[in-house]
Tab-separated table of C-alpha atoms in Angstrom:
chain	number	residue	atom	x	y	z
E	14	UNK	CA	119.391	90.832	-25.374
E	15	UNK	CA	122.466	89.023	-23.977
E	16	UNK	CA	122.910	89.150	-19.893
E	17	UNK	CA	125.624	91.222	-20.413
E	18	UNK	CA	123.766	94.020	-22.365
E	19	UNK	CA	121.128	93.588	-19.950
E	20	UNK	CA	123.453	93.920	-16.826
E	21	UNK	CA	125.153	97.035	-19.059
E	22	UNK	CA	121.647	98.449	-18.958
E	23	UNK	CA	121.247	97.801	-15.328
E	24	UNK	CA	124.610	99.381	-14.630
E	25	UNK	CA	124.131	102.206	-16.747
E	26	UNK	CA	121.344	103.705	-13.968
E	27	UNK	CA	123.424	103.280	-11.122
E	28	UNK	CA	125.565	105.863	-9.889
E	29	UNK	CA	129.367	105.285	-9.414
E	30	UNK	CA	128.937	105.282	-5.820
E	31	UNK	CA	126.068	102.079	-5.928
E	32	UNK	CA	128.361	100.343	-7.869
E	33	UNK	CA	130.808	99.493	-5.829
E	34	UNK	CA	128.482	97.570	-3.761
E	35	UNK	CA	128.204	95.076	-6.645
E	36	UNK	CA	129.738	92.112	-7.583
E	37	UNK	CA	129.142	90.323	-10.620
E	38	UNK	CA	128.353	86.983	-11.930
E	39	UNK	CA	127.625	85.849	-15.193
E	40	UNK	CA	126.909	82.538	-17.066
E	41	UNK	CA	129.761	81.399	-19.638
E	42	UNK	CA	128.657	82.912	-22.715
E	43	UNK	CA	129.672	80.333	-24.770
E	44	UNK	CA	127.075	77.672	-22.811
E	45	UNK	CA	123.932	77.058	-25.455
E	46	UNK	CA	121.726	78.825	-22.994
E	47	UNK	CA	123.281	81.747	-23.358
E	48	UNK	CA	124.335	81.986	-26.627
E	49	UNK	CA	121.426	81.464	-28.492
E	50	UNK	CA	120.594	85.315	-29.628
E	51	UNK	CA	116.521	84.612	-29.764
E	52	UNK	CA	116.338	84.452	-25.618
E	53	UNK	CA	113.944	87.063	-24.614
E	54	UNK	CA	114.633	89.683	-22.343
E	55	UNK	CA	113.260	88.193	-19.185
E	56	UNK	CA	115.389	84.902	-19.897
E	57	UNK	CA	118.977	86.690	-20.276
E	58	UNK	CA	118.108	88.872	-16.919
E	59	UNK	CA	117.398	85.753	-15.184
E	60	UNK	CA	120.903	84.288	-15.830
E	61	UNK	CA	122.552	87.806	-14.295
E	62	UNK	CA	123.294	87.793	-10.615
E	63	UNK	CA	124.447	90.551	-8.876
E	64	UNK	CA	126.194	90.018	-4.895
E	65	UNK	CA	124.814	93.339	-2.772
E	66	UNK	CA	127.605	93.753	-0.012
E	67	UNK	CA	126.462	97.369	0.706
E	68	UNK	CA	123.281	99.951	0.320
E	69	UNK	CA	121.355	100.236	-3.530
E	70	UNK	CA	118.758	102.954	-3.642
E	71	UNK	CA	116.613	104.931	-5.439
E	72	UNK	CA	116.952	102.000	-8.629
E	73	UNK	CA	115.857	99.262	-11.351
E	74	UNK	CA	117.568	96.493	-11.245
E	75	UNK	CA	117.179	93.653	-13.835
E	76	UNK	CA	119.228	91.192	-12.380
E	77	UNK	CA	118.967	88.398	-9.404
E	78	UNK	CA	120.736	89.705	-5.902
E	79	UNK	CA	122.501	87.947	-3.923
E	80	UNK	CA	123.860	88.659	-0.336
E	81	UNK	CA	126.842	86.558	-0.016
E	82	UNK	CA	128.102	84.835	3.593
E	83	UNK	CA	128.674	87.258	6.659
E	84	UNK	CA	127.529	90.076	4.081
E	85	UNK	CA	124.553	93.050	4.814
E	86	UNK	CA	122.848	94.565	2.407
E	87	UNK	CA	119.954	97.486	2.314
E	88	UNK	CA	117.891	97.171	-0.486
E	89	UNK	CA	115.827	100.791	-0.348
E	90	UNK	CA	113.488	101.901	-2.500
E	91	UNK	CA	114.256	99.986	-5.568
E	92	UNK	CA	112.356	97.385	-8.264
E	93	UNK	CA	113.966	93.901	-8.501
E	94	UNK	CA	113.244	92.440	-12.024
E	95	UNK	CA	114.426	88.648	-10.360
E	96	UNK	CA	115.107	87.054	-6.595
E	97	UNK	CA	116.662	87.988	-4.068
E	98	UNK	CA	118.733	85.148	-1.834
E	99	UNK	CA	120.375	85.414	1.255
E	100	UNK	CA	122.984	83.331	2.246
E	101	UNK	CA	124.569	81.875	6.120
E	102	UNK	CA	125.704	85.029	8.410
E	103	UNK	CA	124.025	87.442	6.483
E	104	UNK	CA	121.790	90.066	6.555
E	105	UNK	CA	119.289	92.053	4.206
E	106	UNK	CA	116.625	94.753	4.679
E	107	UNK	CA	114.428	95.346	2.038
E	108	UNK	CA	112.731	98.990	2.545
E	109	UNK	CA	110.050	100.142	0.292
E	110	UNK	CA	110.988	97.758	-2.529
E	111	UNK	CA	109.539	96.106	-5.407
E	112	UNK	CA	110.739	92.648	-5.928
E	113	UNK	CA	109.074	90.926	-9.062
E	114	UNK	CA	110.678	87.257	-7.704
E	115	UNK	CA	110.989	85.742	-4.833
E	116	UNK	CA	113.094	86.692	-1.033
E	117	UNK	CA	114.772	83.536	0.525
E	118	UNK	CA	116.879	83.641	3.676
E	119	UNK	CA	117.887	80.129	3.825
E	120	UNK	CA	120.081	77.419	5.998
E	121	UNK	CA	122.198	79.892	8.495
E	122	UNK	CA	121.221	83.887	7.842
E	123	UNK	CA	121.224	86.148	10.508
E	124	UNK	CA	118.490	88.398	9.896
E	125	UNK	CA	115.640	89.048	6.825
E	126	UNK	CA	113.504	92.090	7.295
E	127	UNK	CA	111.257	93.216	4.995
E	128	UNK	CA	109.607	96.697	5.532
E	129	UNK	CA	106.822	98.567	3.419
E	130	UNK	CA	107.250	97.025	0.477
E	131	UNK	CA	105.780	94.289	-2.819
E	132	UNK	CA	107.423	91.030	-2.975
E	133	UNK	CA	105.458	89.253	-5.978
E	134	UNK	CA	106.846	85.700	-5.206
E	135	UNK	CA	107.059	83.763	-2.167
E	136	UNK	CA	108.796	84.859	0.836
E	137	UNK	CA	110.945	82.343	2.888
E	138	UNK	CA	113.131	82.561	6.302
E	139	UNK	CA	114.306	79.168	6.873
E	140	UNK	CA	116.990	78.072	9.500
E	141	UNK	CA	118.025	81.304	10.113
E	142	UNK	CA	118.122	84.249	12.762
E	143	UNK	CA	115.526	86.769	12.969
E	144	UNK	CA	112.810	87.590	10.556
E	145	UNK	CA	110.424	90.736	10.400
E	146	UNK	CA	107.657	91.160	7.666
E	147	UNK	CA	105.925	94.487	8.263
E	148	UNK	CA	103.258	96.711	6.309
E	149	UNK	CA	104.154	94.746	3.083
E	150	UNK	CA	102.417	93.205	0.724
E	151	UNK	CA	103.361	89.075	-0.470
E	152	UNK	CA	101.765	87.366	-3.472
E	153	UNK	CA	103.141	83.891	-2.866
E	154	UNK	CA	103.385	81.630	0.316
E	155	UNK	CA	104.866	82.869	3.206
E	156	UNK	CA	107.356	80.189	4.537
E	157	UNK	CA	108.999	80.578	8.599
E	158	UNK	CA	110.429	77.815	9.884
E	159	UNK	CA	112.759	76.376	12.205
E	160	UNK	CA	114.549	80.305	12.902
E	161	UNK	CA	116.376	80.641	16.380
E	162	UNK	CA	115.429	84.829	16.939
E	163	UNK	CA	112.324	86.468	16.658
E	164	UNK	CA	109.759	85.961	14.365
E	165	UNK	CA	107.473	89.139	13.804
E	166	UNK	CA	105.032	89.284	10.849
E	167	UNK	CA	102.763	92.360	11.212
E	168	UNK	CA	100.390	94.494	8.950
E	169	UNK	CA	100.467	92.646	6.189
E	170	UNK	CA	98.604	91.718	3.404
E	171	UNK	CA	99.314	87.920	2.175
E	172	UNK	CA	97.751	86.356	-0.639
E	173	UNK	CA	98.049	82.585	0.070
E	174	UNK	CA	99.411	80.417	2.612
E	175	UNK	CA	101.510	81.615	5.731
E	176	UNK	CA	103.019	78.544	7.262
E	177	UNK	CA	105.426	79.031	10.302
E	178	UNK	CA	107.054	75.881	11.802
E	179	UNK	CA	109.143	74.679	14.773
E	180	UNK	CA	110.249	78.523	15.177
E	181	UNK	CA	112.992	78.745	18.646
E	182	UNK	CA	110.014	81.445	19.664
E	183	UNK	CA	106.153	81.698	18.336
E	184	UNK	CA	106.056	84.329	16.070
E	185	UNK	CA	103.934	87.677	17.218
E	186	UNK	CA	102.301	90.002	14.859
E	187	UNK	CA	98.929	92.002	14.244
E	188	UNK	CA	96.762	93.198	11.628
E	189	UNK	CA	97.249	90.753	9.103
E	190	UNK	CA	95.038	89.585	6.459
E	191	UNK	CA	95.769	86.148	4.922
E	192	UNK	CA	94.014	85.119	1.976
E	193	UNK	CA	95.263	81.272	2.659
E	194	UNK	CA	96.201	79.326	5.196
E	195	UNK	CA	97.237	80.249	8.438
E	196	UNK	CA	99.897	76.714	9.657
E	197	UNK	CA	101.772	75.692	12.516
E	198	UNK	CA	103.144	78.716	14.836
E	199	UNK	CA	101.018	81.282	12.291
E	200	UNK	CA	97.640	79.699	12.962
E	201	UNK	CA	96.243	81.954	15.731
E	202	UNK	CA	97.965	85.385	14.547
């Protein structure tokens, strides 16, 4: 399937409404990656982005999200086939999600909080704001480091390494059980 019969699919579940808190982008389809009919399904939704400027509940969505500069976006109960990036000024909740990738807040966002929900690839909050990880599960590494707000990371179930470094505050948190490492700031939570 091509991205854009895959994104087609994706669309087709959303309602008018979640829509317009979508942006597109997708690959040139006449690049070899793209063109090349025998990609698998997984490949062509890797190569879809959508940019969330908005709220998108209640779906699937086979695509990467993106949360452009200065934007927020809620991402409530919904299952994330890629990752999920956030970019300088802006902000993202994920509530009661399913993300199959990974969640980066990187170089400048204002605030990542994830609440209740699966993220099956690693989690990072890197030179940003303020990050909250609460009664969620994380299969990969849990990365906070060098963030100028608050830091809390509580009941939580992480299956390898949670490193926190050079954090403006030390992070606070409770009831967490880390199958890894503990590094840095994280070590005595």
């Amino acid at each position: 399937m091509t991205p854009v019969l895959s994104l087609l699919a994706t669309l087709s579940v959303l309602p008018s409404s979640d829509v317009s808190a979508l942006e597109l982008s997708v690959p040139d389809v006449t690049s070899p990656a793209v063109a090349v009919s025998s990609l698998d399904l997984a490949q062509a939704r890797s190569t879809v982005t959508l940019t969330c400027k908005g709220t998108l509940t209640s779906r699937n969505i086979a695509a990467n999200i993106l949360v452009p500069a200065g934007a927020t976006c809620l991402l409530n109960d919904v299952m994330i086939t890629g990752n999920v990036q956030v970019q300088s000024g802006a902000s993202l909740t994920v509530r009661n999600a399913n993300v199959q990738g990974f969640v980066s807040g990187r170089a400048g966002f204002r605030h990542l909080d994830v609440q209740g929900s699966i993220v099956q690839g690693e989690v990072r909050a890197e030179e940003g704001g303020s990050f909250n990880l609460n009664d969620s599960q994380v299969t990969g590494h849990v990365r906070v480091s060098r963030n100028t707000g608050p830091v809390r990371i509580a009941h939580a179930t992480l299956n390898r390494d949670l490193e926190c470094w050079s954090n403006r505050a030390a992070p606070t948190g409770t009831w967490l059980r880390v199958d890894g490492r503990q590094l840095g700031q994280c070590s005595r939570l």
